PDB file of C-alpha atoms and ligand atoms in Angstrom:
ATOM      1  CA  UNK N 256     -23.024  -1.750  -6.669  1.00  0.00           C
ATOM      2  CA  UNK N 257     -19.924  -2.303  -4.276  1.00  0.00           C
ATOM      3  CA  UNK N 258     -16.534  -0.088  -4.847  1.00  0.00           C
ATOM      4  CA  UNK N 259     -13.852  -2.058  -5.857  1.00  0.00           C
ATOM      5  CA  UNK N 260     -10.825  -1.980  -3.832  1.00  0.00           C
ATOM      6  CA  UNK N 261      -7.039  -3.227  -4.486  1.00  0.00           C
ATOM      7  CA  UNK N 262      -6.209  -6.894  -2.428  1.00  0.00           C
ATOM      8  CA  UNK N 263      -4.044  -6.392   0.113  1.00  0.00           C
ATOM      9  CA  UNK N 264      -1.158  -8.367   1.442  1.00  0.00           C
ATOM     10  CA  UNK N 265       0.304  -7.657   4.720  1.00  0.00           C
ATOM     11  CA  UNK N 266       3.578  -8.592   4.479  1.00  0.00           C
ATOM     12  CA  UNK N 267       6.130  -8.445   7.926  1.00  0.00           C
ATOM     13  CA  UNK N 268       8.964 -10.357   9.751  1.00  0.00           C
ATOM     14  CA  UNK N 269       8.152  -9.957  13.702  1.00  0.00           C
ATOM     15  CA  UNK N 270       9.963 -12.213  16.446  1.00  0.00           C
ATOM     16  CA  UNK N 271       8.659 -15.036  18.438  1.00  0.00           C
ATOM     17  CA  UNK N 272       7.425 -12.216  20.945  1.00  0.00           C
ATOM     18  CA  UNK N 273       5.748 -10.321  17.781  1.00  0.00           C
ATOM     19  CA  UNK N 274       8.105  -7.137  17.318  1.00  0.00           C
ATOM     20  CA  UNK N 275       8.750  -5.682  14.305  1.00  0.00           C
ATOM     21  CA  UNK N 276      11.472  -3.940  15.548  1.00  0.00           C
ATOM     22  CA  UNK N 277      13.852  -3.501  18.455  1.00  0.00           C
ATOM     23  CA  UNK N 278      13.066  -0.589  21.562  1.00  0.00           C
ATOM     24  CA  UNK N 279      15.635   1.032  19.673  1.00  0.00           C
ATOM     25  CA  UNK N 280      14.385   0.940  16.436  1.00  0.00           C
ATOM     26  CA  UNK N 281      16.596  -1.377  15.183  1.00  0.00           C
ATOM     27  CA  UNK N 282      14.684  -3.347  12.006  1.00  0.00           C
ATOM     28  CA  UNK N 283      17.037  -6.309  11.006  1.00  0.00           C
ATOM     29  CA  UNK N 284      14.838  -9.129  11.623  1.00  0.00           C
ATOM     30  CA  UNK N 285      15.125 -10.764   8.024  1.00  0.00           C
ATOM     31  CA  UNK N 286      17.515 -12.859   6.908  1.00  0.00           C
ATOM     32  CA  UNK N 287      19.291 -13.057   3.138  1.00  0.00           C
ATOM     33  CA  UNK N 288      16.203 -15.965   2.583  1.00  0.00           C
ATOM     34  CA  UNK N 289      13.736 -13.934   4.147  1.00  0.00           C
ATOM     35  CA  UNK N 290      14.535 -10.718   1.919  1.00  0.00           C
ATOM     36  CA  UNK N 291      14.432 -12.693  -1.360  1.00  0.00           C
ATOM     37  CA  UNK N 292      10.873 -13.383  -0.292  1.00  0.00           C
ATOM     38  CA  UNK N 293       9.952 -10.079   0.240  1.00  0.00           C
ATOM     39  CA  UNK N 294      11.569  -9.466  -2.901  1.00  0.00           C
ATOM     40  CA  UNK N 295       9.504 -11.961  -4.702  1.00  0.00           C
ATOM     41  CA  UNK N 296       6.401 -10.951  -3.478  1.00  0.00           C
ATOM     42  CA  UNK N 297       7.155  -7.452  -4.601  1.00  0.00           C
ATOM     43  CA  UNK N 298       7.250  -8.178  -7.639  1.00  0.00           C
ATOM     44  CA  UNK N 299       3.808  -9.445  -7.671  1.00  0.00           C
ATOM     45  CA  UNK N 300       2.042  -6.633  -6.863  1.00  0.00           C
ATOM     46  CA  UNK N 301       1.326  -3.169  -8.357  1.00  0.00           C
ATOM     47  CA  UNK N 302       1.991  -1.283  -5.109  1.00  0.00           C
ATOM     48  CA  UNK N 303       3.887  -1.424  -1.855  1.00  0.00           C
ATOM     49  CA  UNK N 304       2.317   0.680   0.705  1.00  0.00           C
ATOM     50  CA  UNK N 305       4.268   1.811   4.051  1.00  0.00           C
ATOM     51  CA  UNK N 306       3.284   4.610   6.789  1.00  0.00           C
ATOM     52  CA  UNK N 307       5.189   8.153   7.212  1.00  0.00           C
ATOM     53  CA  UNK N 308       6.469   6.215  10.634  1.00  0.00           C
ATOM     54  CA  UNK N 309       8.966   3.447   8.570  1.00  0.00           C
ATOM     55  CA  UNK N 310       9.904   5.934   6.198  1.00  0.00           C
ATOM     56  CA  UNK N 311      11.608   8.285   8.605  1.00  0.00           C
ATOM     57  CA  UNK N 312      12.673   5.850  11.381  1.00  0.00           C
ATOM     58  CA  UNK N 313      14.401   3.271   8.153  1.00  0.00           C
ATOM     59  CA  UNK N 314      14.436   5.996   5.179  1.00  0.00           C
ATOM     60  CA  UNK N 315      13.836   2.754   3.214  1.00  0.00           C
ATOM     61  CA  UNK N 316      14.306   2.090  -1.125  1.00  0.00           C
ATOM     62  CA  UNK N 317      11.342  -0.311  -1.335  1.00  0.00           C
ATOM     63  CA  UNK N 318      13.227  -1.447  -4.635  1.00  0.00           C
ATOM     64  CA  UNK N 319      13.523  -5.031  -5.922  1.00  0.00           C
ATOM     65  CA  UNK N 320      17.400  -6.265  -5.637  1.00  0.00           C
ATOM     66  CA  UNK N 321      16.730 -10.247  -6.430  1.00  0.00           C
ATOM     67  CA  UNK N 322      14.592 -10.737  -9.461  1.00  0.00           C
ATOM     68  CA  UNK N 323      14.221  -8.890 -12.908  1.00  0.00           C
ATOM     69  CA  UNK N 324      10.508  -7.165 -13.159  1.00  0.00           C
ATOM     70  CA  UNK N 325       8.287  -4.378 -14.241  1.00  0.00           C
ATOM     71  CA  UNK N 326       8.558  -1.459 -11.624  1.00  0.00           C
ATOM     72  CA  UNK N 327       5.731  -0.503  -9.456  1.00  0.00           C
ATOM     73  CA  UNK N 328       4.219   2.093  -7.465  1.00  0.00           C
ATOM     74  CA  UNK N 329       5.819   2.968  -3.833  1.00  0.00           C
ATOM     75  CA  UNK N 330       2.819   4.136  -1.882  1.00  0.00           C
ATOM     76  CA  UNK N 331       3.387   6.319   1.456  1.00  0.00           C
ATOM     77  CA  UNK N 332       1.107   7.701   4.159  1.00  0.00           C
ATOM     78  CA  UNK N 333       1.699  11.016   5.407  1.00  0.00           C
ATOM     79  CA  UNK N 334      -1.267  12.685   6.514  1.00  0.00           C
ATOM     80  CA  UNK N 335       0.572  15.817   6.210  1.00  0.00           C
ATOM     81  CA  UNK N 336       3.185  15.841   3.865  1.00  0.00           C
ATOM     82  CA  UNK N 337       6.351  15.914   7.153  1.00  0.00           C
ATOM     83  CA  UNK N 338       8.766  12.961   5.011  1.00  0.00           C
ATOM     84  CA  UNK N 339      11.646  14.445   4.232  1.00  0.00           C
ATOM     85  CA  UNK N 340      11.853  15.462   0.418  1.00  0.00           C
ATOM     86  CA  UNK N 341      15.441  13.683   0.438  1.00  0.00           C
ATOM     87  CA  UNK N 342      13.918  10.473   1.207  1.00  0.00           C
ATOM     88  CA  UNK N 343      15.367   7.134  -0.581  1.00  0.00           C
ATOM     89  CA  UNK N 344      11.545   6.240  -1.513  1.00  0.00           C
ATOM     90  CA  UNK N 345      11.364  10.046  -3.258  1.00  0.00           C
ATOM     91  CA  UNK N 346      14.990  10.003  -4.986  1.00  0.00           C
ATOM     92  CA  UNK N 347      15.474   6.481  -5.247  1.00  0.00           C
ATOM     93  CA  UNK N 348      15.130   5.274  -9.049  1.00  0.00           C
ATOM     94  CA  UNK N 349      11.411   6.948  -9.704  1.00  0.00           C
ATOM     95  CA  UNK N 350      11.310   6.014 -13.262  1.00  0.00           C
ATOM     96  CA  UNK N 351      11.207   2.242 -11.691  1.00  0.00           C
ATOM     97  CA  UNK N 352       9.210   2.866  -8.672  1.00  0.00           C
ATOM     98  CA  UNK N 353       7.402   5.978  -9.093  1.00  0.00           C
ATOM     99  CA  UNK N 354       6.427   7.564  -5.643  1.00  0.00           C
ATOM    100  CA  UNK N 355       2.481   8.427  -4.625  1.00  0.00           C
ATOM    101  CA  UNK N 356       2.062  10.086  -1.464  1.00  0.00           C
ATOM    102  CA  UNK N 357      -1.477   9.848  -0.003  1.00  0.00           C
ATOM    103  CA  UNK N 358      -2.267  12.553   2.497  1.00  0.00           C
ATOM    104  CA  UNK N 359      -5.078  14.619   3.779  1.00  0.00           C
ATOM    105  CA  UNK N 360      -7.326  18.000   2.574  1.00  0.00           C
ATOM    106  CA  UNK N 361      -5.831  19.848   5.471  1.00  0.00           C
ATOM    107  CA  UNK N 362      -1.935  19.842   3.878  1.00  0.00           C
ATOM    108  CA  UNK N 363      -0.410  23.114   3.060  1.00  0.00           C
ATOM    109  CA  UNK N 364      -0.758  23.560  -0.429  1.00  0.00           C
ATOM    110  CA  UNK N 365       2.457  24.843  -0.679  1.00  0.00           C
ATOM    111  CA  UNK N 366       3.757  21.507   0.982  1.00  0.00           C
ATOM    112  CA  UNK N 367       2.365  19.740  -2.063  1.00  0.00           C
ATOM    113  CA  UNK N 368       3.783  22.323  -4.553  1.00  0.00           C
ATOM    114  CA  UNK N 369       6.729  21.736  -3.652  1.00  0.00           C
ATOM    115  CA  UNK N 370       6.673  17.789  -3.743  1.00  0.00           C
ATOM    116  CA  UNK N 371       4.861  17.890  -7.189  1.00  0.00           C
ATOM    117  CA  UNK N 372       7.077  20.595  -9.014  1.00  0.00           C
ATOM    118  CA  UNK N 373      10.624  19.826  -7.331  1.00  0.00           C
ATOM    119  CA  UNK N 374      10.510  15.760  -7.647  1.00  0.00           C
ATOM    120  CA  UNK N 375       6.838  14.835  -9.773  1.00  0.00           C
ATOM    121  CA  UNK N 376       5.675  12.817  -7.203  1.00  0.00           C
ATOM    122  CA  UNK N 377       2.051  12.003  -7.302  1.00  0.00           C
ATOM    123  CA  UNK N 378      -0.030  13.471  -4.154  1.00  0.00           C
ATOM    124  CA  UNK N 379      -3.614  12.030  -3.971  1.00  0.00           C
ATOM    125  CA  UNK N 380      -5.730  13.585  -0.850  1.00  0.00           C
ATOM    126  CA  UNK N 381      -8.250  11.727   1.174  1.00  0.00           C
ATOM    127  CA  UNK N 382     -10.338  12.956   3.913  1.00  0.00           C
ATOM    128  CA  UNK N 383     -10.008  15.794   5.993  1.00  0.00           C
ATOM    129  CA  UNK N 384      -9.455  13.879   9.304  1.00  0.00           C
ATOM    130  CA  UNK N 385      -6.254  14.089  11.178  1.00  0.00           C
ATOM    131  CA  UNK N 386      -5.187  10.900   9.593  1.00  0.00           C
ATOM    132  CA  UNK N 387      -5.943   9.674   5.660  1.00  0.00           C
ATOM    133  CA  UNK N 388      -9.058   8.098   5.451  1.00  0.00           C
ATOM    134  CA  UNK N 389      -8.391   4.678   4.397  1.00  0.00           C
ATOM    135  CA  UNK N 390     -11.869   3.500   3.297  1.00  0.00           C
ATOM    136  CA  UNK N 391     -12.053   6.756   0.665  1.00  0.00           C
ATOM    137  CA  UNK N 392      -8.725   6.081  -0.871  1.00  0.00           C
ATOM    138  CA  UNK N 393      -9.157   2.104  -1.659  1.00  0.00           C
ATOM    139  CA  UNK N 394     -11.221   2.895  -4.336  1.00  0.00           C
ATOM    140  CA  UNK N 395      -9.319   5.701  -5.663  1.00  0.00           C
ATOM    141  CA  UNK N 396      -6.379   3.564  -6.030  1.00  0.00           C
ATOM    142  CA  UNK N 397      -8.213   0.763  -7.795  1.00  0.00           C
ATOM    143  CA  UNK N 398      -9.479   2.919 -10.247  1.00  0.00           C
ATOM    144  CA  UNK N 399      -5.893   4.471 -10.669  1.00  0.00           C
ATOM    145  CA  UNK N 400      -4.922   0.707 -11.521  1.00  0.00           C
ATOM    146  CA  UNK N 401      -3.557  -0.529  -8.636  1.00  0.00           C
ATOM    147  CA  UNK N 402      -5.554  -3.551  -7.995  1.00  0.00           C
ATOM    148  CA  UNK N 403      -3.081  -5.268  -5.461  1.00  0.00           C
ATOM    149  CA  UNK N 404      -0.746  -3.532  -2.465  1.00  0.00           C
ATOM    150  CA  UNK N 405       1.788  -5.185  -0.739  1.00  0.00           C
ATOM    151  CA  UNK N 406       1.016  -3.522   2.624  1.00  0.00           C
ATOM    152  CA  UNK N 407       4.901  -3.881   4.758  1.00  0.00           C
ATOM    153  CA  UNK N 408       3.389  -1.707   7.684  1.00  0.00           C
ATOM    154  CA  UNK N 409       4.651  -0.204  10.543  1.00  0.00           C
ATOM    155  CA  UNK N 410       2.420  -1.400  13.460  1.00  0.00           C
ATOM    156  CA  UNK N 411       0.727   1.814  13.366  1.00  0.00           C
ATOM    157  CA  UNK N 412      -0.749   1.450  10.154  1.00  0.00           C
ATOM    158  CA  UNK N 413      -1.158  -2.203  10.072  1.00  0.00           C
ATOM    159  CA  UNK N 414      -3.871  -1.283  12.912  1.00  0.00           C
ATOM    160  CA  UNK N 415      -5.894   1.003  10.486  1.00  0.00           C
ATOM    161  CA  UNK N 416      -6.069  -1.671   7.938  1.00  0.00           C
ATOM    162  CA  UNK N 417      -6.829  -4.163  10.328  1.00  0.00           C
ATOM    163  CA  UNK N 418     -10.021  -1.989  11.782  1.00  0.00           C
ATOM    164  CA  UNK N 419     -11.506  -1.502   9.100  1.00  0.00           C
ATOM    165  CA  UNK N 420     -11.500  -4.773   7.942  1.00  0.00           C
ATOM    166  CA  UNK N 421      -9.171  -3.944   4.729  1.00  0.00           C
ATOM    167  CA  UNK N 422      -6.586  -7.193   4.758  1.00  0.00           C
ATOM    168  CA  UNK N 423      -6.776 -10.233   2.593  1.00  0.00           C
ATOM    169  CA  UNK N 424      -3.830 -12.123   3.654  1.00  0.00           C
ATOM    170  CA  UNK N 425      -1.368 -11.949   5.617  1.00  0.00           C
ATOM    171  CA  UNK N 426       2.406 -13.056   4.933  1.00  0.00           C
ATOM    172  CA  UNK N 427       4.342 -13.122   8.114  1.00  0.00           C
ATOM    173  CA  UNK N 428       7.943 -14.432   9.000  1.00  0.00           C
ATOM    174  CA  UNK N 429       8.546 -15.321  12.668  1.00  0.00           C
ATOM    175  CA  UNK N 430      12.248 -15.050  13.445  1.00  0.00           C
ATOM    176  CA  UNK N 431      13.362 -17.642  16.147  1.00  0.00           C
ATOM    177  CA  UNK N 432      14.482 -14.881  18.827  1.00  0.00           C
ATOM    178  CA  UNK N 433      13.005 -12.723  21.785  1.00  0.00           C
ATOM    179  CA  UNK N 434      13.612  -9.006  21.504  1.00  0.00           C
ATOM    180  CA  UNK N 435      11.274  -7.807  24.325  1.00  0.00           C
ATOM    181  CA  UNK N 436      10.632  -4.387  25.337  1.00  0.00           C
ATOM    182  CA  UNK N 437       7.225  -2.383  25.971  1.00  0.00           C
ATOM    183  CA  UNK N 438       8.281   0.768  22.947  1.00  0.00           C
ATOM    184  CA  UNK N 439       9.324  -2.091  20.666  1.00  0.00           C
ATOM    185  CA  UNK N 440       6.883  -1.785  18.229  1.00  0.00           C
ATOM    186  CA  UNK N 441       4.434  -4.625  17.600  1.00  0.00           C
ATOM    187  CA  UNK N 442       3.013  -6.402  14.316  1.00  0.00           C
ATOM    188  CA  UNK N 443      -0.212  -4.041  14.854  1.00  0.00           C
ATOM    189  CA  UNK N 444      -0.425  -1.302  17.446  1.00  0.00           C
ATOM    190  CA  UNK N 445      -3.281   0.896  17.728  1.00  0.00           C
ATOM    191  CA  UNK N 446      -6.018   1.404  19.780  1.00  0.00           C
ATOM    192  CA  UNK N 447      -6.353  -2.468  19.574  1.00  0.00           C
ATOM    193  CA  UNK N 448     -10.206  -4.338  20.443  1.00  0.00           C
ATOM    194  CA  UNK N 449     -11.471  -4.848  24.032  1.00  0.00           C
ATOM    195  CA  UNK N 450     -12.920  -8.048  23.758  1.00  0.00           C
ATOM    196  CA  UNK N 451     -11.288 -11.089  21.894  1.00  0.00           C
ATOM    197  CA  UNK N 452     -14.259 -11.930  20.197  1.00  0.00           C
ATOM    198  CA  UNK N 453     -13.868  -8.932  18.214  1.00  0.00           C
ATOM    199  CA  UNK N 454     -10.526  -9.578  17.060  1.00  0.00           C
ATOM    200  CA  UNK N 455     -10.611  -9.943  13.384  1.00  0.00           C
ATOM    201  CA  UNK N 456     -10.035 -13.795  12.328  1.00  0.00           C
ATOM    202  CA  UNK N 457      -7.807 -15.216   9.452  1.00  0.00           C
ATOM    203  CA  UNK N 458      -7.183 -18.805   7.888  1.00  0.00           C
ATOM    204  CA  UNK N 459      -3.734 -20.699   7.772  1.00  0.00           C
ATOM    205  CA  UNK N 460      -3.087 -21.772   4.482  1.00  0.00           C
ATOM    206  CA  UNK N 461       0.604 -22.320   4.813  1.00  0.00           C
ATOM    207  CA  UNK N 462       3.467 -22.815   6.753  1.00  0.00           C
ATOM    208  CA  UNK N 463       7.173 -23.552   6.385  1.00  0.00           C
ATOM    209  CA  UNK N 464      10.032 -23.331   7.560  1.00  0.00           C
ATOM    210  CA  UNK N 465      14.099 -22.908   7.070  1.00  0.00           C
ATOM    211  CA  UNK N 466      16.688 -21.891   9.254  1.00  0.00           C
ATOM    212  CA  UNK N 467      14.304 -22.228  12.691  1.00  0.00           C
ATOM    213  CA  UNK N 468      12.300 -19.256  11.083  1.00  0.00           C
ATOM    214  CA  UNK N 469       8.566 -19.870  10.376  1.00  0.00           C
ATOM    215  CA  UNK N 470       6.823 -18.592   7.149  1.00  0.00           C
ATOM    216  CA  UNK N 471       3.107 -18.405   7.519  1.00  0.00           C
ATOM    217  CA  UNK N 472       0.777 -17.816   5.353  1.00  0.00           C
ATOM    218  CA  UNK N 473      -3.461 -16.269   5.921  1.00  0.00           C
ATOM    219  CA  UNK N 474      -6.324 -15.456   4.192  1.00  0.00           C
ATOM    220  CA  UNK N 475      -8.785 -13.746   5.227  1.00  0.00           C
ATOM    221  CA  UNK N 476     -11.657 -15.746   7.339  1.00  0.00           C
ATOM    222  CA  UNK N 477     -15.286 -15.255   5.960  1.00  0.00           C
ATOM    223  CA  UNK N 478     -17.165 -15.643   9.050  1.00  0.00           C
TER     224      UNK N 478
HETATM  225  N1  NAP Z 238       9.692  -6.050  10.597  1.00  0.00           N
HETATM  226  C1  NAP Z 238       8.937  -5.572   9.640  1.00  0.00           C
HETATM  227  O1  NAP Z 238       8.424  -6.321   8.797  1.00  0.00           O
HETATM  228  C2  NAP Z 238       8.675  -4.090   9.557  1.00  0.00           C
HETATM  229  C3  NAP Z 238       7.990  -3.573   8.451  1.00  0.00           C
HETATM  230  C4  NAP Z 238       7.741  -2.201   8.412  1.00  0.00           C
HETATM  231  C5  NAP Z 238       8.139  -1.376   9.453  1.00  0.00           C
HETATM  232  N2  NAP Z 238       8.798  -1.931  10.510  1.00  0.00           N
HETATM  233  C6  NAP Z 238       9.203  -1.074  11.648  1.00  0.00           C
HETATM  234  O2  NAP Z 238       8.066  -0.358  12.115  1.00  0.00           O
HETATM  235  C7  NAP Z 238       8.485   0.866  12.682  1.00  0.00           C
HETATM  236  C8  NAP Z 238       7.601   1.991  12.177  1.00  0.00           C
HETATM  237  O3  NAP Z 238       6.264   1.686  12.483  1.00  0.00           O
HETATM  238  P1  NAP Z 238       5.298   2.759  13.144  1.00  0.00           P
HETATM  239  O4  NAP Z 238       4.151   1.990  13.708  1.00  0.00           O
HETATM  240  O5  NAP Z 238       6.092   3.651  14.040  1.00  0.00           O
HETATM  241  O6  NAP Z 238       4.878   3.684  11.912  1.00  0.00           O
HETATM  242  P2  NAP Z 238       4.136   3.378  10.530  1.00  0.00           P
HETATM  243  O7  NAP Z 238       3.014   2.444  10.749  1.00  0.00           O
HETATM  244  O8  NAP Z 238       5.148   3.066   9.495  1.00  0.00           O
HETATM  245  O9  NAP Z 238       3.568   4.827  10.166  1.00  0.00           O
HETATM  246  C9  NAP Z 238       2.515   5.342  10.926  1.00  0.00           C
HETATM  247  C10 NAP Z 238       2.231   6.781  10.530  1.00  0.00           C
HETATM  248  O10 NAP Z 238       1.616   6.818   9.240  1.00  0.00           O
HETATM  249  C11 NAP Z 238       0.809   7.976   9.178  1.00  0.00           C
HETATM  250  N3  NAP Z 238      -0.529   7.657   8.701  1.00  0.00           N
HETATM  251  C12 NAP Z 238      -1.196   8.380   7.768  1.00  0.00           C
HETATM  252  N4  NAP Z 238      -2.420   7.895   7.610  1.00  0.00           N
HETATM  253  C13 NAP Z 238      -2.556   6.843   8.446  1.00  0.00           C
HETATM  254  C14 NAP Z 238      -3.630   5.971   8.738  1.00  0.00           C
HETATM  255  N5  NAP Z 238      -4.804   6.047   8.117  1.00  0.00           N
HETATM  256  N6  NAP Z 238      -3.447   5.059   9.696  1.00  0.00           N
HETATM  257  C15 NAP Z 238      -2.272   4.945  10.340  1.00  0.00           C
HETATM  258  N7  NAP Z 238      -1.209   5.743  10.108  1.00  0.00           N
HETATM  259  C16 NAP Z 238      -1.359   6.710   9.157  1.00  0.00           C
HETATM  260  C17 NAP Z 238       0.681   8.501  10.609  1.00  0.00           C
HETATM  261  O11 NAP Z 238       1.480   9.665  10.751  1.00  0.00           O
HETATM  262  P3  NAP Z 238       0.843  11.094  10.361  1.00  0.00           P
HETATM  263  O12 NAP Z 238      -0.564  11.100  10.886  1.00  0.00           O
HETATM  264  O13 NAP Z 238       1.711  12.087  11.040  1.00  0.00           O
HETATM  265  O14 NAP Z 238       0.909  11.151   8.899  1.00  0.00           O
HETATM  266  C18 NAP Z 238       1.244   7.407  11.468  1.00  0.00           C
HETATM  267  O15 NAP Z 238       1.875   7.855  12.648  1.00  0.00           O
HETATM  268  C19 NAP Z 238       9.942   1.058  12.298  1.00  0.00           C
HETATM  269  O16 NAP Z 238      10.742   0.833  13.430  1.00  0.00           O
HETATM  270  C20 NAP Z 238      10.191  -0.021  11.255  1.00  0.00           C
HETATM  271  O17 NAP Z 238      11.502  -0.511  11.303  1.00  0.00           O
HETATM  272  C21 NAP Z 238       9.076  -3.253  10.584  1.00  0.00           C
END
């Protein structure tokens, strides 16, 4: 029988040029429209996921500001536990968006002692590579409940979804500028595939647009 894992939604605003942020870090790509989006789609999901990377370069709340709703889980990945316990996504309302931090086997236990007893945030382990193994926590999450992550990157961990073959659909806002840059980061960094015919392929279902911004809309393409 196959494992059943959560659907996940790859949400991001990039520019015309595809950065998801300036060389300098800067993230303010989304516009008052674009956020209440966002904030929309958050609140259709039980999870938003983002990597250690966003956390402490935009020391983000992940909260809902637009729309009335139930809470939901604010996922991080830290392979070994380095966010800063003061972090908006630890201290930030947890009894609306309580906090899971998925990391590796190899993290000091102490580390997680500290995170569990101090703040109650929830630590789940997975693998005992340098980075958490994606493909063993999927199914831990589903059976935990979460059945569908809104996945709002960085480009470094948009990449690990994207190899192993882990997104559904993809909601992406293009802002109308150029930002340039070669350390901007990029909708998906990575490793990235040598040959374009290995690039993994997804269907356009929508697309609108307001304000010279384009909102697209994927699935994922059975091939
Ligand atoms: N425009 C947008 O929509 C948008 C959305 C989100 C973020 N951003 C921007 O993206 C930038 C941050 O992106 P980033 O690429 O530097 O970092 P990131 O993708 O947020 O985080 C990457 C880090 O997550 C940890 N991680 C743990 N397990 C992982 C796994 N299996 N695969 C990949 N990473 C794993 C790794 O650090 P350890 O191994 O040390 O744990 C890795 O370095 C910020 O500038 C932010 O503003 C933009």
């Amino acid at each position: 029988m196959d494992v059943e894992t959560p659907y996940i939604v790859l949400s991001a605003a990039m520019t015309i040029d595809g950065k998801i942020a300036s060389k300098s870090g800067d993230p303010e790509l989304s516009d008052e429209d674009d956020w209440k989006e966002v904030h929309k789609l958050r609140t259709e999901v039980d999870a938003i996921m983002v990597g250690k990377g966003t956390i402490i370069k935009d020391n983000p709340k992940l909260h809902i500001k637009y729309y009335n709703h139930n809470g939901y889980y604010r996922i991080i990945l830290d392979s070994n536990l380095a966010i800063s316990i003061d972090s908006e996504v630890i201290n930030y309302m947890p009894e609306i968006y309580p906090t899971i931090i998925c990391t590796t086997e190899n993290v000091p236990n102490e580390r997680v002692k500290e995170f569990k007893t101090k703040k109650n945030i929830t630590i789940i382990k997975s693998g005992h590579g340098e980075r958490v193994n994606l493909l063993k926590l999927m199914p831990i999450l589903w059976e935990n409940g979460i059945k569908k992550i809104l996945l709002e990157g960085g480009g470094i961990l948009n990449w690990s979804f994207i190899v192993n073959d882990l997104i559904d659909e993809i909601r992406l806002t293009i802002a109308p500028w150029i930002v340039g840059g070669e350390d901007a980061k990029s909708l998906v960094e990575g490793d990235g595939f040598e040959r374009m015919i290995q690039a993994k392929r997804f269907e356009l279902i929508d697309i609108k647009n307001r304000n010279d911004y384009a909102i697209l809309k994927y699935i994922r393409k059975n091939l």
